[in-house]
Amino acid sequence: MSAPDRATRPAVSAEPEPPAQWHRVLTLLADVSLLIGTREVWTQAATHRIALAAVISLCYASILVCGALALVVRGRRSLARVDLCVLVTGLTLALCTFALFHRGSDESVLTTQAAHDLAAGHGIYGRPWPWLFGGKGIALTPTVTGGYDYTYGYPPLAPLLTAPLLWLGHGSLPAIAMSTGALLVGTVVLWWLLPTPWRSAATMVCLGFSMIEMYGRLGYPAILALALMIPVVVRWPRIGRGGRLGPAGVAQAACLGAACAAQQLPWFLTPFLLAGIYAVRRGELGARAAGLVVLRLAGVAAAVWLLLNAYFVVTQPVAWLKGIALPLIQGAVLHGQGLVGVSLYLTNGSDRLDWYGYASVLLLAGLLALSVLFVRRLGPAATVLPWLAFWLATRSQDGYYLMMTPLWLAAAVTAPATEFAGAWQPFGRRLGGANRRPARVAAAVLLLTPALASAALAVTGSPPLRLELTGVRHDTRALSRLTLRVTNTEAEALTPHFTLTRGQGMYPYFTVLRGPATLPAHATAVYELRPPDGTYALPHKHQQVRLRVFTSSPQTLSSAYLTLPTA
């Protein structure tokens, strides 16, 4: 028998399968994002820590090489190795930044102090620590009652994990190390769980924009909650598929419970996830089986949450309950980039500040109801919808949703619309179909109108106090007294608390030397105020100073620009 002709044999290509162009671009974008803020870190290191400066210089070389390789490697596996190199470079830069900048914030200071008290056998809730904030540049949280919040107001997991790190030193370094470590681990977990072509997006979102990493270095407990929520959110519509949680589902439920024991932000996301899981499983298994899946999921999460809180529930139940609810009940002053800016900056205040809070709660409830009614459409956005409510809240600072953005990515990649195609929707016949658009619009309007009406009430409120500057005592650099004529235009007595602001910051409350503590309805009184430190630096030319007056019951704000002598 003759050998077959070589020309008739099928050719086997030795060329590797090329990656998609969008994968190359994503890798390149992740690589480029690591350059953001790196020069500042290198400059600081070159001045104080030359060895770290050398490491950062090597990271620059890695960024350059990875950028070139992302565009020239031929195979998918080779590009996946470039993705890994970008991740390692990002982790190295994050560690270098942590070694240089670890001053911390009010959150890390409180977490570290709570860990110290926990290690000493003391309770961590309801214990004010005002000395932590004295003269160290640590931000205070002022309240509408004229005071400040000096207590720990988060669930206990962060102090529990910080306590073993107290050997690292004094200050807030233990809490910063805990949150930074949680972020790095969470980044690696997200990178590993995402499909290979999408992995560089995890590096970019968690480490590349110098946003999430900054909050890690500030020691925010929310970063720990984020890291624990990452494995929960990845492929979350598949939890309980087939009617069983399985080991992976149990692990996801445990992470959910632990995240809720780390910080309050996961509390707002959890109802959206549970509702979405029930809808998807009901479409697959029916109502009873879907309900059992969600009950088992919630049961495991609740058990883990209770286990982590058990010691504090037993030893200081009332203080613990008030402590974990503190961000919701503390009455902190308006702050943030949301709708409250109308009352803070565009008008002279409002006598209906409470309605910002009502609007936020109503919007959250309305969005949850909409996500149930239209889960096939809104299910993919379940990790984003809860944070819309914070834009209406009295505390609407961007960190509340910025720190959760890696969850948006995880859901976008692993929970697409196809996962919800067969999900159960209530009133499906009435609200579904091509000819039911008016009904869907009416349902959305009905559910969102209460929140919008509450927000409108808040922003259209008028300042209850009329403020008139009548006297200023000062020298060439600072003022030492302010005299005001204040008129209460409301039909109820108000207890005013005075402060000054330049831009968005808030100076500590002034001391009232003369004037009634409570101003009766429709009454006028003269107040003499002293700066808390005895003097207040005079503004520079063209710098505006605004007097703000808060009251707590009801919550109101009255503002007026002051014409003060300039320095």
XYZ file of C-alpha atoms in Angstrom:
567
model
C 0.000 0.000 0.000
C 1.281 3.368 -0.913
C 1.415 6.191 1.573
C -1.328 8.837 1.198
C -0.432 11.914 -0.717
C 0.812 14.621 1.645
C -1.066 17.243 -0.315
C -4.399 15.609 0.489
C -3.889 15.697 4.278
C -5.869 18.361 6.192
C -3.640 21.167 7.321
C -3.384 21.694 11.104
C -2.698 25.325 11.942
C -0.111 25.958 14.590
C -1.257 29.555 14.981
C -2.949 30.322 18.333
C -6.506 31.578 18.251
C -6.337 35.381 18.219
C -8.123 37.366 20.959
C -10.992 39.678 20.170
C -10.012 43.283 19.557
C -12.267 44.498 22.384
C -10.295 42.243 24.752
C -7.073 43.941 23.684
C -8.628 47.369 24.192
C -9.970 46.415 27.644
C -6.559 45.157 28.717
C -4.977 48.362 27.438
C -7.504 50.543 29.279
C -6.905 48.673 32.522
C -3.172 49.101 32.038
C -3.474 52.826 31.342
C -5.778 53.333 34.342
C -2.930 52.314 36.667
C -1.139 55.529 35.739
C -3.777 57.634 37.510
C -2.262 59.074 40.677
C 0.973 57.077 40.369
C 3.212 60.124 39.927
C 2.107 61.542 43.279
C 2.963 58.254 44.961
C 6.351 58.103 43.243
C 7.132 61.726 44.180
C 6.388 61.046 47.827
C 8.416 57.845 47.777
C 11.398 59.498 46.083
C 11.448 62.027 48.903
C 11.005 59.714 51.875
C 11.207 56.026 50.817
C 13.679 55.561 47.982
C 13.283 51.765 47.912
C 9.565 52.151 47.259
C 10.344 54.683 44.537
C 12.449 52.015 42.828
C 9.560 49.535 43.021
C 7.178 52.118 41.553
C 9.640 52.769 38.727
C 9.554 49.050 37.959
C 5.747 49.289 37.924
C 6.044 52.050 35.333
C 8.148 49.696 33.227
C 5.554 46.958 33.671
C 2.778 49.304 32.549
C 4.725 50.216 29.419
C 5.562 46.624 28.554
C 1.996 45.421 29.212
C 0.659 48.199 27.019
C 2.818 47.034 24.127
C 2.088 43.353 24.677
C -1.669 43.941 24.836
C -1.549 45.095 21.230
C 0.916 42.598 19.769
C 0.451 39.182 21.400
C -1.196 36.723 19.067
C -3.042 34.252 21.269
C -5.802 34.407 23.846
C -3.664 32.660 26.420
C -0.879 35.143 25.909
C -3.258 38.055 26.390
C -4.638 36.375 29.518
C -1.079 36.342 30.874
C -0.845 40.071 30.127
C -4.082 40.527 32.106
C -2.428 38.746 35.027
C 0.627 40.977 34.778
C -1.608 44.075 34.828
C -3.327 42.747 37.949
C -0.005 42.094 39.721
C 1.189 45.571 38.780
C -1.992 47.107 40.202
C -1.674 45.139 43.440
C 1.967 46.208 43.800
C 1.126 49.857 43.281
C -1.700 49.593 45.821
C 0.687 48.155 48.407
C 3.228 50.900 47.716
C 0.549 53.541 48.112
C -0.603 51.947 51.368
C 2.968 51.993 52.696
C 3.212 55.730 51.999
C -0.269 57.069 52.702
C -1.983 55.534 55.720
C -3.076 58.494 57.778
C -6.663 57.262 57.810
C -9.969 58.986 58.453
C -12.693 59.246 61.057
C -13.918 55.783 60.021
C -10.537 54.104 60.492
C -9.910 55.922 63.792
C -13.268 54.768 65.175
C -12.780 51.209 63.893
C -9.329 50.944 65.476
C -10.565 52.337 68.790
C -13.474 49.895 68.727
C -10.986 47.067 68.149
C -8.902 48.254 71.124
C -11.960 48.341 73.381
C -13.067 44.957 72.106
C -9.638 43.460 72.855
C -9.812 44.970 76.346
C -13.206 43.359 76.971
C -15.233 46.571 76.767
C -18.350 47.285 74.744
C -17.898 49.157 71.486
C -21.365 50.685 71.103
C -22.681 53.809 72.788
C -19.192 54.825 73.957
C -18.188 58.328 72.815
C -14.493 58.882 72.077
C -14.195 62.655 71.532
C -10.433 62.680 72.162
C -9.892 60.783 68.908
C -10.809 63.878 66.927
C -8.876 66.547 68.764
C -6.238 68.365 66.772
C -5.503 65.558 64.286
C -7.344 66.767 61.229
C -9.870 63.942 61.549
C -13.268 64.874 60.152
C -16.241 65.181 62.485
C -19.829 64.243 61.718
C -21.946 67.202 62.907
C -25.598 66.647 63.746
C -28.585 68.973 63.599
C -28.714 68.926 67.408
C -25.626 71.115 67.539
C -23.254 68.311 68.486
C -21.081 65.656 66.901
C -21.114 61.909 66.647
C -18.136 60.371 68.462
C -19.373 56.776 68.630
C -18.945 53.680 66.485
C -21.965 53.294 64.235
C -21.406 50.166 62.133
C -21.932 46.423 62.558
C -19.075 44.688 64.389
C -17.205 42.640 61.768
C -14.656 45.346 60.932
C -13.484 45.746 64.575
C -13.467 41.958 64.950
C -11.087 41.629 62.004
C -9.051 44.675 63.049
C -8.400 43.418 66.592
C -5.823 40.780 65.499
C -3.915 43.535 63.645
C -3.479 45.891 66.603
C 0.169 44.841 66.868
C 0.842 46.906 63.733
C 0.983 50.052 65.823
C -0.935 53.003 67.164
C -3.265 55.303 65.274
C -5.570 53.961 62.629
C -3.068 51.724 60.810
C -4.707 48.422 61.909
C -8.092 49.393 60.428
C -6.448 50.698 57.257
C -4.503 47.460 56.851
C -7.700 45.465 57.322
C -9.695 47.408 54.715
C -6.810 47.582 52.237
C -6.220 43.855 52.591
C -9.932 43.198 52.073
C -9.881 45.277 48.889
C -6.862 43.456 47.479
C -8.375 40.062 48.230
C -11.722 41.172 46.797
C -10.002 42.384 43.640
C -8.268 39.040 43.137
C -11.527 37.171 43.770
C -13.421 39.315 41.261
C -10.616 38.934 38.715
C -10.667 35.155 39.141
C -14.443 34.768 38.990
C -14.958 36.850 35.855
C -14.703 35.235 32.419
C -11.120 35.457 31.124
C -11.618 38.268 28.563
C -13.256 40.487 31.196
C -10.707 40.098 33.970
C -8.813 43.295 33.306
C -12.028 45.206 33.962
C -11.768 44.053 37.601
C -8.264 45.505 37.854
C -9.403 48.759 36.280
C -12.489 49.276 38.456
C -10.988 48.177 41.787
C -7.444 49.532 41.511
C -7.028 51.614 38.376
C -9.039 54.761 38.910
C -7.552 55.490 42.345
C -11.089 55.714 43.775
C -11.903 52.434 45.523
C -8.288 52.021 46.574
C -8.387 55.452 48.235
C -11.356 54.403 50.385
C -9.444 51.276 51.338
C -6.548 53.424 52.547
C -9.009 55.525 54.543
C -10.109 52.422 56.422
C -13.786 52.421 55.459
C -15.717 49.360 56.713
C -17.734 49.574 53.488
C -14.680 48.253 51.612
C -14.827 45.086 53.699
C -18.528 44.806 52.871
C -17.723 45.293 49.177
C -15.147 42.499 49.206
C -17.647 40.133 50.833
C -20.401 41.065 48.372
C -18.285 40.326 45.287
C -18.724 36.519 45.377
C -22.421 37.036 46.128
C -23.073 39.185 43.080
C -21.054 37.202 40.535
C -23.640 35.048 38.687
C -26.211 35.849 41.365
C -29.285 34.881 39.254
C -27.967 31.295 39.252
C -28.135 30.940 43.033
C -30.453 28.036 43.881
C -30.664 26.765 40.295
C -32.447 23.424 40.248
C -33.886 24.045 43.713
C -30.605 23.472 45.593
C -28.178 25.962 47.045
C -25.260 23.560 46.962
C -21.871 24.384 48.487
C -21.416 27.447 46.254
C -24.846 28.836 47.148
C -24.252 28.281 50.859
C -20.915 30.089 50.571
C -22.605 32.991 48.779
C -25.279 33.168 51.486
C -22.591 33.173 54.181
C -20.756 36.000 52.420
C -24.016 37.947 52.218
C -24.560 37.596 55.957
C -20.966 38.596 56.686
C -21.223 41.627 54.397
C -24.343 42.777 56.252
C -22.363 42.374 59.488
C -19.594 44.622 58.165
C -21.486 47.734 57.089
C -25.034 48.916 56.382
C -24.774 49.444 52.596
C -25.409 45.739 51.781
C -28.706 46.053 53.673
C -30.050 48.170 50.825
C -28.901 45.790 48.097
C -30.054 42.553 49.738
C -33.837 42.958 49.097
C -33.188 43.517 45.381
C -31.081 40.366 45.148
C -33.553 38.225 47.087
C -36.484 39.481 45.012
C -34.589 38.809 41.790
C -33.549 35.312 42.864
C -37.146 34.479 43.810
C -38.441 35.682 40.438
C -35.866 33.712 38.450
C -36.318 30.538 40.494
C -40.112 30.843 40.381
C -39.973 31.016 36.616
C -37.894 27.828 36.677
C -39.367 25.838 39.574
C -42.677 27.346 40.631
C -43.706 29.416 43.638
C -43.198 26.890 46.449
C -39.751 25.690 45.397
C -38.599 29.253 44.719
C -39.795 30.342 48.144
C -37.862 27.517 49.783
C -34.693 28.478 47.930
C -34.942 32.090 49.071
C -35.779 31.029 52.641
C -32.722 28.784 52.791
C -30.552 31.539 51.332
C -31.886 34.137 53.749
C -31.673 31.678 56.637
C -27.972 30.972 56.106
C -27.236 34.689 55.676
C -29.200 35.566 58.818
C -27.461 32.830 60.819
C -24.009 34.124 59.847
C -25.058 37.707 60.556
C -26.454 36.755 63.967
C -23.376 34.693 64.820
C -21.096 37.666 64.153
C -23.333 39.959 66.216
C -24.181 37.481 68.994
C -21.635 38.697 71.555
C -22.852 42.296 71.266
C -26.528 41.290 71.256
C -25.971 39.557 74.595
C -23.627 42.034 76.291
C -25.129 45.380 75.230
C -28.360 44.780 73.315
C -29.815 48.306 73.396
C -26.531 50.059 72.632
C -25.812 47.530 69.864
C -29.198 48.111 68.230
C -28.805 51.880 68.372
C -25.220 51.590 67.149
C -25.897 49.599 63.994
C -28.868 51.868 63.229
C -26.889 55.052 63.957
C -26.385 56.244 60.335
C -30.159 56.126 59.916
C -31.125 57.905 63.142
C -28.182 60.136 64.077
C -29.583 63.266 62.386
C -26.369 64.226 60.611
C -26.430 67.569 58.803
C -27.007 67.806 55.054
C -24.006 66.761 53.017
C -23.302 65.344 49.603
C -23.599 65.729 45.877
C -27.284 64.854 45.561
C -30.517 66.816 45.630
C -29.675 68.344 49.025
C -27.413 70.704 47.102
C -30.524 72.715 46.274
C -31.092 73.588 49.938
C -27.385 73.863 50.690
C -26.206 76.003 47.807
C -28.981 77.152 45.477
C -31.454 78.455 48.051
C -31.230 79.789 51.604
C -32.442 76.573 53.172
C -35.654 74.699 53.856
C -38.037 74.050 56.718
C -38.819 70.582 55.327
C -35.477 68.766 55.447
C -37.140 65.619 56.812
C -38.767 65.156 53.421
C -35.383 64.401 51.842
C -35.251 61.308 54.037
C -38.848 60.391 53.223
C -38.112 60.798 49.501
C -35.113 58.501 49.754
C -37.055 55.748 51.515
C -40.003 56.055 49.138
C -37.738 55.931 46.094
C -36.015 52.824 47.428
C -39.394 51.148 47.980
C -40.639 52.246 44.559
C -37.549 50.952 42.777
C -37.814 47.634 44.606
C -41.448 47.305 43.558
C -40.551 48.152 39.956
C -37.744 45.597 39.955
C -40.295 42.965 41.022
C -42.876 43.998 38.439
C -40.371 44.235 35.591
C -37.590 41.890 36.680
C -36.925 40.729 33.123
C -36.022 44.286 32.175
C -34.622 45.659 35.445
C -33.013 42.512 36.857
C -29.606 43.221 35.253
C -29.565 46.617 37.026
C -30.344 45.223 40.488
C -26.860 46.111 41.772
C -27.272 49.744 40.645
C -30.893 50.574 41.455
C -30.573 50.803 45.283
C -28.046 53.613 45.080
C -30.404 55.892 43.160
C -32.252 56.415 46.434
C -29.148 57.883 48.054
C -29.200 60.784 45.606
C -32.315 62.033 47.403
C -31.068 61.376 50.952
C -29.914 64.006 53.439
C -26.470 62.351 53.341
C -25.965 61.861 49.616
C -22.179 61.798 49.361
C -20.917 59.924 46.352
C -18.924 57.406 48.371
C -22.098 55.519 49.209
C -22.462 54.341 45.639
C -18.914 54.846 44.366
C -17.589 52.157 46.704
C -20.070 49.631 45.314
C -19.240 50.146 41.619
C -17.231 46.882 41.319
C -20.544 45.117 41.989
C -21.999 46.898 38.957
C -19.237 45.389 36.847
C -19.689 41.914 38.336
C -23.399 41.947 37.524
C -22.941 43.457 34.063
C -20.588 40.647 33.035
C -22.144 37.661 34.806
C -25.853 38.541 35.158
C -26.985 39.644 31.671
C -30.590 40.003 30.542
C -30.669 36.420 29.255
C -30.548 35.184 32.863
C -33.921 36.846 33.496
C -35.688 35.905 30.274
C -37.847 33.278 31.969
C -38.277 35.029 35.328
C -41.724 35.281 36.864
C -43.388 38.698 36.799
C -46.578 39.500 38.731
C -49.448 40.863 36.635
C -47.598 39.555 33.613
C -50.667 39.562 31.380
C -51.716 43.070 32.353
C -48.261 44.648 32.165
C -46.617 42.467 29.522
C -46.889 42.418 25.768
C -46.266 44.978 23.090
C -49.602 46.737 23.639
C -49.208 47.195 27.385
C -46.806 50.122 27.372
C -49.328 52.620 28.815
C -49.961 50.241 31.712
C -46.241 49.894 32.385
C -45.752 53.660 32.289
C -48.704 54.141 34.642
C -47.267 51.597 37.088
C -43.885 53.351 37.080
C -45.482 56.760 37.592
C -47.650 55.446 40.421
C -44.698 53.901 42.252
C -42.264 56.783 41.803
C -44.602 59.749 42.302
C -44.563 59.626 46.143
C -40.766 59.909 46.151
C -40.755 62.723 43.624
C -43.481 64.582 45.509
C -41.526 64.284 48.767
C -38.390 65.551 47.067
C -40.330 68.493 45.663
C -41.609 69.351 49.144
C -38.055 69.275 50.494
C -36.489 71.541 47.884
C -39.349 74.064 47.867
C -39.303 74.624 51.612
C -38.408 78.097 52.863
C -35.842 78.938 55.558
C -37.646 79.303 58.899
C -35.221 81.835 60.385
C -34.541 85.301 59.061
C -30.898 86.220 59.761
C -29.360 89.681 59.986
C -25.753 90.438 60.893
C -25.619 93.398 63.282
C -22.076 93.347 64.637
C -18.608 91.854 64.155
C -15.700 92.037 66.615
C -12.360 91.332 64.969
C -8.703 92.272 64.604
C -6.589 92.284 61.450
C -6.590 88.489 61.092
C -9.593 86.951 62.817
C -13.000 87.682 64.235
C -13.868 86.856 67.813
C -17.578 87.702 68.047
C -20.637 87.777 65.795
C -23.881 89.493 66.708
C -27.053 88.490 64.870
C -30.712 89.419 64.891
C -32.721 86.231 64.335
C -36.454 86.087 63.629
C -38.430 82.850 63.782
C -41.039 82.957 61.008
C -42.499 79.545 61.872
C -45.534 78.722 64.018
C -43.453 76.600 66.430
C -40.447 77.180 68.641
C -37.011 76.340 67.219
C -33.627 75.618 68.828
C -30.954 77.086 66.520
C -27.339 75.949 66.137
C -24.979 78.287 64.283
C -21.964 77.669 62.055
C -20.098 79.213 59.125
C -19.133 77.615 55.828
C -16.745 78.479 53.014
C -17.684 76.413 49.987
C -18.846 72.921 50.884
C -16.975 72.554 54.188
C -18.535 73.231 57.573
C -16.775 74.949 60.451
C -17.509 73.631 63.972
C -20.566 75.059 65.705
C -20.217 78.469 67.331
C -20.879 78.943 71.040
C -23.942 81.026 71.940
C -22.869 83.613 74.535
C -26.124 85.558 74.523
C -29.570 84.721 73.249
C -32.321 82.220 74.072
C -31.609 78.505 73.597
C -35.085 78.103 72.101
C -36.576 80.857 69.987
C -40.372 81.033 70.358
C -42.675 81.099 67.342
C -42.773 84.451 65.515
C -40.236 85.890 67.972
C -37.081 87.918 67.372
C -33.924 87.744 69.475
C -30.326 88.951 69.392
C -27.599 86.294 69.515
C -23.938 86.853 70.313
C -21.734 84.043 69.006
C -18.122 83.076 69.696
C -16.034 80.798 67.459
C -15.332 77.427 69.118
C -11.577 78.100 69.200
C -12.023 81.730 70.263
C -11.198 83.156 66.824
C -12.247 82.587 63.220
C -9.830 83.511 60.427
C -11.093 86.346 58.280
C -11.856 85.387 54.674
C -9.662 86.342 51.761
C -10.867 88.788 49.174
C -13.622 87.353 46.947
C -14.123 84.449 49.363
C -17.763 84.063 50.373
C -18.776 83.087 53.883
C -22.208 81.691 54.581
C -23.957 81.511 57.930
C -25.904 78.274 58.391
C -28.392 77.638 61.179
C -29.671 74.105 61.798
C -32.552 72.976 64.011
C -33.396 69.399 64.898
C -37.117 69.295 65.638
C -38.206 69.753 62.960
C -35.051 69.487 60.886
C -34.539 72.813 59.157
C -31.788 74.879 57.591
C -31.564 78.650 57.298
C -28.648 80.300 55.485
C -27.424 83.788 54.665
C -24.289 85.190 53.086
C -22.311 87.431 55.458
C -20.297 90.481 54.521
C -17.236 90.159 56.743
C -13.990 92.140 56.866
C -11.281 90.502 54.727
C -7.796 89.555 55.782
